[in-house]
Coordinates of C-alpha atoms and ligand atoms in Angstrom, one line a residue:
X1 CA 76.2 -16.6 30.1
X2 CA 78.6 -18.4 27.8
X3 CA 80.2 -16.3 24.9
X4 CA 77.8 -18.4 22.4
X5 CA 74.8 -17.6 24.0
X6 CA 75.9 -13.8 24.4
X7 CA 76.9 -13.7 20.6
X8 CA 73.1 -14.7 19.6
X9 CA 71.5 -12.1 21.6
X10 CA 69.7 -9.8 19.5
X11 CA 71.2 -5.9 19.6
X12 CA 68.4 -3.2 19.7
X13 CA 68.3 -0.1 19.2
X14 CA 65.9 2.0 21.2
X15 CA 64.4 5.3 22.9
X16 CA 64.3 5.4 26.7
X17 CA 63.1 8.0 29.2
X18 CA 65.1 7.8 32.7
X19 CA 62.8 9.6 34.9
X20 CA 59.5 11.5 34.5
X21 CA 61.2 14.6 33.9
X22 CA 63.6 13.4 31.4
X23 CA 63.8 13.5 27.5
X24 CA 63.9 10.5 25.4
X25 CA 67.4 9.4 24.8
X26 CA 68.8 6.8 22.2
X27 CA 68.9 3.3 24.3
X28 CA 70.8 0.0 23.1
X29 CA 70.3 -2.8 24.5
X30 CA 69.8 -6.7 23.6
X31 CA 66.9 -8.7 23.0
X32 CA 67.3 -12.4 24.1
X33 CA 68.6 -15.5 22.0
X34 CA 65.6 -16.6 19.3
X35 CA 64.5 -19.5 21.6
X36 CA 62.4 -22.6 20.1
X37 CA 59.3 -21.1 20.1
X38 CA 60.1 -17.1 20.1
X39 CA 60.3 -15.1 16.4
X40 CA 62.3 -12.0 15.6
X41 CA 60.2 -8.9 14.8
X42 CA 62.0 -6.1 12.9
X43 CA 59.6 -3.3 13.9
X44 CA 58.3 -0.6 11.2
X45 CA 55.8 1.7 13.2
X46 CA 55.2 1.4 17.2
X47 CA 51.7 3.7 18.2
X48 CA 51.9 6.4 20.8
X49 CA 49.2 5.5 23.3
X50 CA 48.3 7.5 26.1
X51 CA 49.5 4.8 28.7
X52 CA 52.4 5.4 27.6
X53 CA 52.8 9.1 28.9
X54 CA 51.1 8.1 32.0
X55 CA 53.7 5.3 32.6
X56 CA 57.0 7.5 31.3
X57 CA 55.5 10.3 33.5
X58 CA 55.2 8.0 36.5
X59 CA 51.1 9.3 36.9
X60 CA 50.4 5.7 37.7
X61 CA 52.7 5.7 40.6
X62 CA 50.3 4.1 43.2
X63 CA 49.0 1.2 40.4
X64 CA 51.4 0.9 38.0
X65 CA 54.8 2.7 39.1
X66 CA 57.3 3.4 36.7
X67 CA 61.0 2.1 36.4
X68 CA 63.4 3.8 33.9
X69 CA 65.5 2.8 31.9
X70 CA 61.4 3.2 30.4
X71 CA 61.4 2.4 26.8
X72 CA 57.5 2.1 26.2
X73 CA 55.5 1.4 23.2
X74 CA 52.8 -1.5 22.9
X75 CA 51.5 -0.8 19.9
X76 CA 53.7 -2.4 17.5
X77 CA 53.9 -3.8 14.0
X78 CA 56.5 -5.1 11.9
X79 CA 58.3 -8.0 9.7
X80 CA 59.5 -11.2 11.0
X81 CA 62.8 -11.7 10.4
X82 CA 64.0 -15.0 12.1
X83 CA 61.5 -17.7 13.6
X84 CA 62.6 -20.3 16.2
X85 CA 62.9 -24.0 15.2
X86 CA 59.2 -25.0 17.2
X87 CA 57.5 -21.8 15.0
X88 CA 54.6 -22.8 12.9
X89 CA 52.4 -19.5 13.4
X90 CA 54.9 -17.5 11.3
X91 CA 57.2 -17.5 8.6
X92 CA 60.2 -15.2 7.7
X93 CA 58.5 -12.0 5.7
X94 CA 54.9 -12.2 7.1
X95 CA 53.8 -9.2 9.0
X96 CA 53.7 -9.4 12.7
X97 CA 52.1 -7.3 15.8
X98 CA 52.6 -7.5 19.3
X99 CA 49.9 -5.4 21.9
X100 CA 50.4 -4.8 25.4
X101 CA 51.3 -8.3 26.6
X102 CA 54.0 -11.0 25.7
X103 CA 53.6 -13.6 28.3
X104 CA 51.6 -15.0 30.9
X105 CA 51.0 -17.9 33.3
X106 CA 49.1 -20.1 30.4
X107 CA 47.2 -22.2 33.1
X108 CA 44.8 -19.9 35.1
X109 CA 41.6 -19.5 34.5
X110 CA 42.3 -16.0 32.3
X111 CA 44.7 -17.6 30.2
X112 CA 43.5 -21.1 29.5
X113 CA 40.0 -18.8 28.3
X114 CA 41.9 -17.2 25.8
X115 CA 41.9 -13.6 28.4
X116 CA 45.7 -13.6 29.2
X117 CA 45.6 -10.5 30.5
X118 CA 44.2 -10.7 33.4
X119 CA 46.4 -13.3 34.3
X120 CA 46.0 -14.1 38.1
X121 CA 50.1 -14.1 38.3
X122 CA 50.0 -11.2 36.0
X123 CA 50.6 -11.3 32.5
X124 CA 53.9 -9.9 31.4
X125 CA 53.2 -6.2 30.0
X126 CA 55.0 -5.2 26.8
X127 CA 57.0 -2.4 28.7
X128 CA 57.8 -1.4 32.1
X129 CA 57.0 -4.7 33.0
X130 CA 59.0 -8.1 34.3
X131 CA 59.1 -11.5 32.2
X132 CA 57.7 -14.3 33.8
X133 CA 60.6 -14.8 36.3
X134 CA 59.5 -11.4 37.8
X135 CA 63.1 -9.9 37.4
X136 CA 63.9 -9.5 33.8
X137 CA 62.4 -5.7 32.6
X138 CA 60.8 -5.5 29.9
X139 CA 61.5 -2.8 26.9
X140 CA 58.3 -1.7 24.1
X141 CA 58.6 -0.7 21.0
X142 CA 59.9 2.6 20.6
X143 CA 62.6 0.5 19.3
X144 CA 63.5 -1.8 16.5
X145 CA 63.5 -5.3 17.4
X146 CA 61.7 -7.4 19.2
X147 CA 61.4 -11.2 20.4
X148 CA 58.7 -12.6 21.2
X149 CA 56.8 -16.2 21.6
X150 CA 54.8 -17.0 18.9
X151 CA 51.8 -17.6 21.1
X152 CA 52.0 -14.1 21.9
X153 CA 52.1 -12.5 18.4
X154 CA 48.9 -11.8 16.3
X155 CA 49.1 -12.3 12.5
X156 CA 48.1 -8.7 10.1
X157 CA 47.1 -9.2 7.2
X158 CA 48.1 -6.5 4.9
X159 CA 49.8 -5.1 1.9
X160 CA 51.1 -1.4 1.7
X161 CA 51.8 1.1 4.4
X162 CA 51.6 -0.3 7.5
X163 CA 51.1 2.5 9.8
X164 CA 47.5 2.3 10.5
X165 CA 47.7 -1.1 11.5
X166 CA 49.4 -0.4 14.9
X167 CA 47.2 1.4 16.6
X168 CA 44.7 -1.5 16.8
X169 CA 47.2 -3.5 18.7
X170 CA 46.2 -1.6 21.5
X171 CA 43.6 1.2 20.7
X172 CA 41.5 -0.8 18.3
X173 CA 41.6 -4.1 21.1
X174 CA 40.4 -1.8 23.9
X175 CA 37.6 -0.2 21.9
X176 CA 36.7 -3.8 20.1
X177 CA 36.4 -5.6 23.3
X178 CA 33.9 -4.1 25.2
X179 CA 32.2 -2.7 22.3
X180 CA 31.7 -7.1 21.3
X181 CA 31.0 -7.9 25.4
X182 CA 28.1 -5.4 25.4
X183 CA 26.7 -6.8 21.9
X184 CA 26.7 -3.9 19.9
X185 CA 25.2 -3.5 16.9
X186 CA 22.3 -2.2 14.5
X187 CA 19.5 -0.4 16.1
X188 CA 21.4 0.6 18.9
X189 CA 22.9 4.3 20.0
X190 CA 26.4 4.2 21.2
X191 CA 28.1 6.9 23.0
X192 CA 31.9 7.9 22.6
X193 CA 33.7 9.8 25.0
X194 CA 37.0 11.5 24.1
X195 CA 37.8 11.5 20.6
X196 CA 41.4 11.0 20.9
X197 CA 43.1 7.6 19.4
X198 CA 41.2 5.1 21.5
X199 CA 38.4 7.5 20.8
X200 CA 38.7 7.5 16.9
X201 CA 38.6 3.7 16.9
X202 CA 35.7 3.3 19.3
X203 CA 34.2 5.3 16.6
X204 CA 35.1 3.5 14.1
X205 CA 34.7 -0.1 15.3
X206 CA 30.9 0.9 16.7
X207 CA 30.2 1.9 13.1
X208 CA 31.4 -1.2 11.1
X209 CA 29.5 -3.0 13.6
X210 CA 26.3 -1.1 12.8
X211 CA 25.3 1.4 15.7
X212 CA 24.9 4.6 15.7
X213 CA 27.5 6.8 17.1
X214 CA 27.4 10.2 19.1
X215 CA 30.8 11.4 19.9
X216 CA 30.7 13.7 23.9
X217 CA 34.1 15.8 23.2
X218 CA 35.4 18.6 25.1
X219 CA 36.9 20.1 21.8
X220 CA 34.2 21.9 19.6
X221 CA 37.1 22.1 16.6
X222 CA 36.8 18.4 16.5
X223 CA 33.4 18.0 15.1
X224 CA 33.7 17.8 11.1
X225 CA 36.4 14.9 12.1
X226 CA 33.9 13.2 14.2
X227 CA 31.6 13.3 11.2
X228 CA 34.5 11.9 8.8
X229 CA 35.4 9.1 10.8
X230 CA 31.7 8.1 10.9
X231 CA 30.1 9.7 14.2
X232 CA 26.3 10.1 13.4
X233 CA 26.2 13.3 16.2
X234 CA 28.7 15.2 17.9
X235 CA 28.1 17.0 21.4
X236 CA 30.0 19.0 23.9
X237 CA 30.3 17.7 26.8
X238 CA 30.5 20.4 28.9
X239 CA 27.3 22.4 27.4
X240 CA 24.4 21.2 30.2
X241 CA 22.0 22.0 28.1
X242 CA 23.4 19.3 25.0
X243 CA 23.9 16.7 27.8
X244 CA 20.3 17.2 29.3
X245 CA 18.6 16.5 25.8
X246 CA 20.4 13.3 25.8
X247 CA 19.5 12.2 28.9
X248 CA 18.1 8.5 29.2
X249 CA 18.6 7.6 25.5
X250 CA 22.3 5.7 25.3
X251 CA 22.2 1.7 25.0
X252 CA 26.3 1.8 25.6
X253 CA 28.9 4.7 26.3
X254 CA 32.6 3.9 26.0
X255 CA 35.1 6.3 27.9
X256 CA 38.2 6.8 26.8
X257 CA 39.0 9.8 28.8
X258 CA 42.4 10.3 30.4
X259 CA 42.4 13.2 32.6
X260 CA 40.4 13.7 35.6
X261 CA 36.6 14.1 34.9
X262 CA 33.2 13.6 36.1
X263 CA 31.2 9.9 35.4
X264 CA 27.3 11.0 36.3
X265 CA 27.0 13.4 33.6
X266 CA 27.2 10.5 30.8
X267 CA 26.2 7.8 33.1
X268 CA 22.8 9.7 33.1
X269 CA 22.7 9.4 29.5
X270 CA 22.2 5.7 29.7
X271 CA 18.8 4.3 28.7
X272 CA 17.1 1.3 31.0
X273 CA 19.6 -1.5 31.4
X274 CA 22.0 0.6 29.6
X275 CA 25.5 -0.2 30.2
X276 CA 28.8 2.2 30.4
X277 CA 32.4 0.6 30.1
X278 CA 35.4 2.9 31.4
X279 CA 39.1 2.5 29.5
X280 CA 40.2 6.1 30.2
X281 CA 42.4 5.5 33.3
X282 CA 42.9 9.1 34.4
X283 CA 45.6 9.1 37.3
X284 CA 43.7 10.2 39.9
X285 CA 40.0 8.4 41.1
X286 CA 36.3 10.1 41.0
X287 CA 33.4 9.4 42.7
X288 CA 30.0 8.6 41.5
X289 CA 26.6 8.6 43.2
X290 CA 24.9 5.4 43.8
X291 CA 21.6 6.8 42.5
X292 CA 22.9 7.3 39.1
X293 CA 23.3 3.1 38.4
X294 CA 20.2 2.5 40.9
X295 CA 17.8 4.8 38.5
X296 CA 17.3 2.8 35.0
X297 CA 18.6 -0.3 36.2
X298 CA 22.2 1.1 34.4
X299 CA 26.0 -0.7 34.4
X300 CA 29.1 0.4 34.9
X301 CA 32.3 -1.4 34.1
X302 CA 35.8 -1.3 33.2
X303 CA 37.6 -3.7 30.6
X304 CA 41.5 -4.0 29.7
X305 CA 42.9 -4.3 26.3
X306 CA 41.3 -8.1 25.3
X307 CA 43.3 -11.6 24.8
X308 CA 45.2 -12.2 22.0
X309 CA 42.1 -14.7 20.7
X310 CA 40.1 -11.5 20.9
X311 CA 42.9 -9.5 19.3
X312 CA 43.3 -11.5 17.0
X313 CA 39.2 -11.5 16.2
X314 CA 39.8 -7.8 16.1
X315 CA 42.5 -7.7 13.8
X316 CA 40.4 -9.5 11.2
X317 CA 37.6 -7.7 11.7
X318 CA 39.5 -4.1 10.7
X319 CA 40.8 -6.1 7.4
X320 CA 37.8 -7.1 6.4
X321 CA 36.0 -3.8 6.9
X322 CA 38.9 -1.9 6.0
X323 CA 39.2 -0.1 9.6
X324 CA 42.8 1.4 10.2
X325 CA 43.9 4.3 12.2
X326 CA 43.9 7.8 11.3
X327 CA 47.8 8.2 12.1
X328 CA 50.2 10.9 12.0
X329 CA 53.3 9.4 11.2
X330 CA 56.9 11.1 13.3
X331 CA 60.5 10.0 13.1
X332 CA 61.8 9.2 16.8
X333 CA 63.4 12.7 17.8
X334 CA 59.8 13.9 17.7
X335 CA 58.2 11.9 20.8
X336 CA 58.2 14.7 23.1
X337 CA 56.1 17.3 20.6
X338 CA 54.1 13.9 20.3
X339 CA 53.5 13.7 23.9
X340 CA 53.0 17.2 24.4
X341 CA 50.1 17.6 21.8
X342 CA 48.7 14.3 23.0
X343 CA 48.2 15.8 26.5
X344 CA 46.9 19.1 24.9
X345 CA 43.9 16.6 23.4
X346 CA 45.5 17.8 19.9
X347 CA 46.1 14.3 18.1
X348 CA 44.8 13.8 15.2
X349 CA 44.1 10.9 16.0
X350 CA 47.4 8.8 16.8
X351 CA 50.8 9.2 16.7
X352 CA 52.9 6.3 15.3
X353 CA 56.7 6.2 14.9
X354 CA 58.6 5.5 12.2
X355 CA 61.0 2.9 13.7
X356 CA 62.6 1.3 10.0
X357 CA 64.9 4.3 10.8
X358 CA 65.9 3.6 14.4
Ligands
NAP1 P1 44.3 10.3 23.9 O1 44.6 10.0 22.5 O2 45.1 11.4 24.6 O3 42.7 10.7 24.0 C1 42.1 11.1 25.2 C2 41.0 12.0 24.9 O4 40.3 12.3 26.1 C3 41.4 13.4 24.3 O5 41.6 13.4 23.0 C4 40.2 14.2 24.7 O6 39.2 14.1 23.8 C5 39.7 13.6 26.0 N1 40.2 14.4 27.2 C6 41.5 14.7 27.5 N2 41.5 15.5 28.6 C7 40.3 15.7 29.0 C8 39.7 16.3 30.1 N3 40.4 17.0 31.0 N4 38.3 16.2 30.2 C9 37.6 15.6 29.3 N5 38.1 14.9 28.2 C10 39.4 15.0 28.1 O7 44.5 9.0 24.8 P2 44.3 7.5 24.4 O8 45.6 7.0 24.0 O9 43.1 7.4 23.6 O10 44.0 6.9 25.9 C11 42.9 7.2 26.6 C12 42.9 6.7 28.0 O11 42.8 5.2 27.9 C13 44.3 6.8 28.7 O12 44.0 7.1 30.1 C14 45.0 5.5 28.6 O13 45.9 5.2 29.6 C15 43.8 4.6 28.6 N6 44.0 3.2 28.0 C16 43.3 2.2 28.6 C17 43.4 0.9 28.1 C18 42.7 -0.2 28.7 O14 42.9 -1.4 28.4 N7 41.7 0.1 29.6 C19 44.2 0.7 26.9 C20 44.8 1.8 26.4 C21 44.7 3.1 26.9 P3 38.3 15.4 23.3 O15 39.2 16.4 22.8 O16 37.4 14.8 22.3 O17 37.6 15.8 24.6
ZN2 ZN1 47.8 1.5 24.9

């Protein structure tokens, strides 16, 4: 690398993990040189998503394994501070996100349909990932820069506090997208499981698009927030009785769960043709009986985050129906209470970062 190029790179500061045991540690390190087509992102708030302690804790090992230096963090928002000389998305000052991709192949049948990431070469995650080349690692944003192709960055339209905004780069996408696939809407009873901060948006997002909303928690103290975020009916999940009187009447169930837990009982719920879409991804598998899909003529899917078209769609959607995050806002040196909580289900309903401080 000439001295030029070096002197261009962009130094960030950061938080990294180095192992699954360790504590989050200040981390510098540089961004590359604004290219032609790349903008500068000084970032305000980065979300704490649940993916993130699975990856720092190395709980994907088998799918997904870890590499430390981790700094995660794909919920990010923020103000762009340089643009390249090829930029016409963005402008110096506007507000920027980035969710849980930056890159992909841009000619496979994922990414030319506006689904990046499920890239056939695999899109380039935001963190504990590798660029394109497959060698450069990539860093989130539990930091305070970021650069990133245009293409890759969704516009956020705001004014104010920003903090509620990040969430939806990956929480409000993962909740939006299947909740849109599955059509829902007026008329039709849709089932949350896990309120936690996927949870709290699917909540949100299947009101403002007209459904009717039972939150299935395993947290009876959570039920007058269920209500003020918009649920309709709250139920325990693990009362039999509760889950019996719902059998057979669900058109869609979302589950966000991330721990180990059992599909049939809310796969039951489902009405005829009724469809159930997992997010949670829990590090270990479970097993389901045939009979439960066969009876009712029922579906059962997964989905993962959403393009950036669809992220994009989403984005507008929450500003014109005024849907943010219910955040709980912590300064860096706080990430591991943050985690802790999280795992404990006690997150009301994200935590978000302060990073103008980093
Ligand atoms: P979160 O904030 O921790 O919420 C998860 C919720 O699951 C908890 O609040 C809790 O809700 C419930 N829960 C926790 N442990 C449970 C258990 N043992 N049994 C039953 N319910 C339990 O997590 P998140 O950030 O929303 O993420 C949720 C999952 O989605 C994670 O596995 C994450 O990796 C995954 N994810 C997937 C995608 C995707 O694209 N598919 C994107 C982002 C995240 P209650 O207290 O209400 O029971
Ligand atoms: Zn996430």
């Amino acid at each position: 690398m000439t001295v030029a190029a070096e002197t261009k790179a962009i130094a960030t500061k950061g938080f990294a993990t180095h192992g699954p045991e360790a504590k989050f540690e200040p981390f510098e390190f540089t961004r590359r040189e604004v290219g032609a087509n790349d903008i500068l992102i000084d970032i305000e708030y980065c979300g704490i998503c649940h993916s993130d302690i699975h990856q720092a804790k190395n709980e994907w090992k088998d799918s997904m394994p870890a590499t430390y230096p981790m700094v995660p963090g794909h919920e990010i928002v923020g103000r762009v501070s340089q643009v390249g000389d090829a930029v016409t998305k963005f402008a110096v000052g506007d507000i920027a996100g980035i969710g849980c991709f930056i890159d992909s192949c841009g000619e496979c049948a994922g990414c030319t349909s506006g689904h990046e990431q499920y890239c056939i070469k695999g899109a380039t995650f935001t963190y504990n990932g590798v660029e394109m080349d497959k060698v450069t690692p990539t860093y989130g944003g539990y930091s305070n820069k970021y650069v990133i192709d245009q293409d890759y960055a969704l516009k956020v339209n705001a004014t104010g506090d920003l903090s509620g905004l990040a969430p939806l780069l990956c929480a409000g996408i993962t909740t939006y997208s299947p909740l849109k696939r599955f059509k829902v809407g007026p008329g039709q009873k849709v089932g949350v499981v896990g309120l936690g901060g996927l949870g709290h948006m699917g909540v949100k997002l299947a009101k403002a698009m007209g459904a009717e909303v039972t939150v299935f928690s395993t947290s009876p103290g959570k039920e007058a927030d269920a209500k003020a975020l918009g649920a309709d009916n709250f139920v325990l999940s693990h009362d039999p009785e509760a889950m019996a009187a719902l059998a057979s009447s669900f058109n869609f169930i979302l589950d966000t769960v991330s721990a180990q837990h059992e599909l049939m009982p809310y796969l039951n719920c489902l009405g005829l043709n009724g469809a159930m879409v997992v997010v949670g991804v829990p590090p270990e598998p479970t097993t389901i009986h045939q009979m439960a899909l066969i009876m009712g003529n029922r579906i059962l899917a997964g989905s993962l985050i959403g393009g950036i078209p669809e992220t994009q769609e989403m984005l507008d959607f929450c500003a014109e129906h005024g849907v943010t995050a219910d955040v709980e806002v912590i300064s860096p040196d706080r990430i591991e209470e943050a985690y802790d909580r999280t795992v404990k289900s006690d997150v009301r309903y994200r935590f978000v970062i302060d990073m103008k401080t980093a």
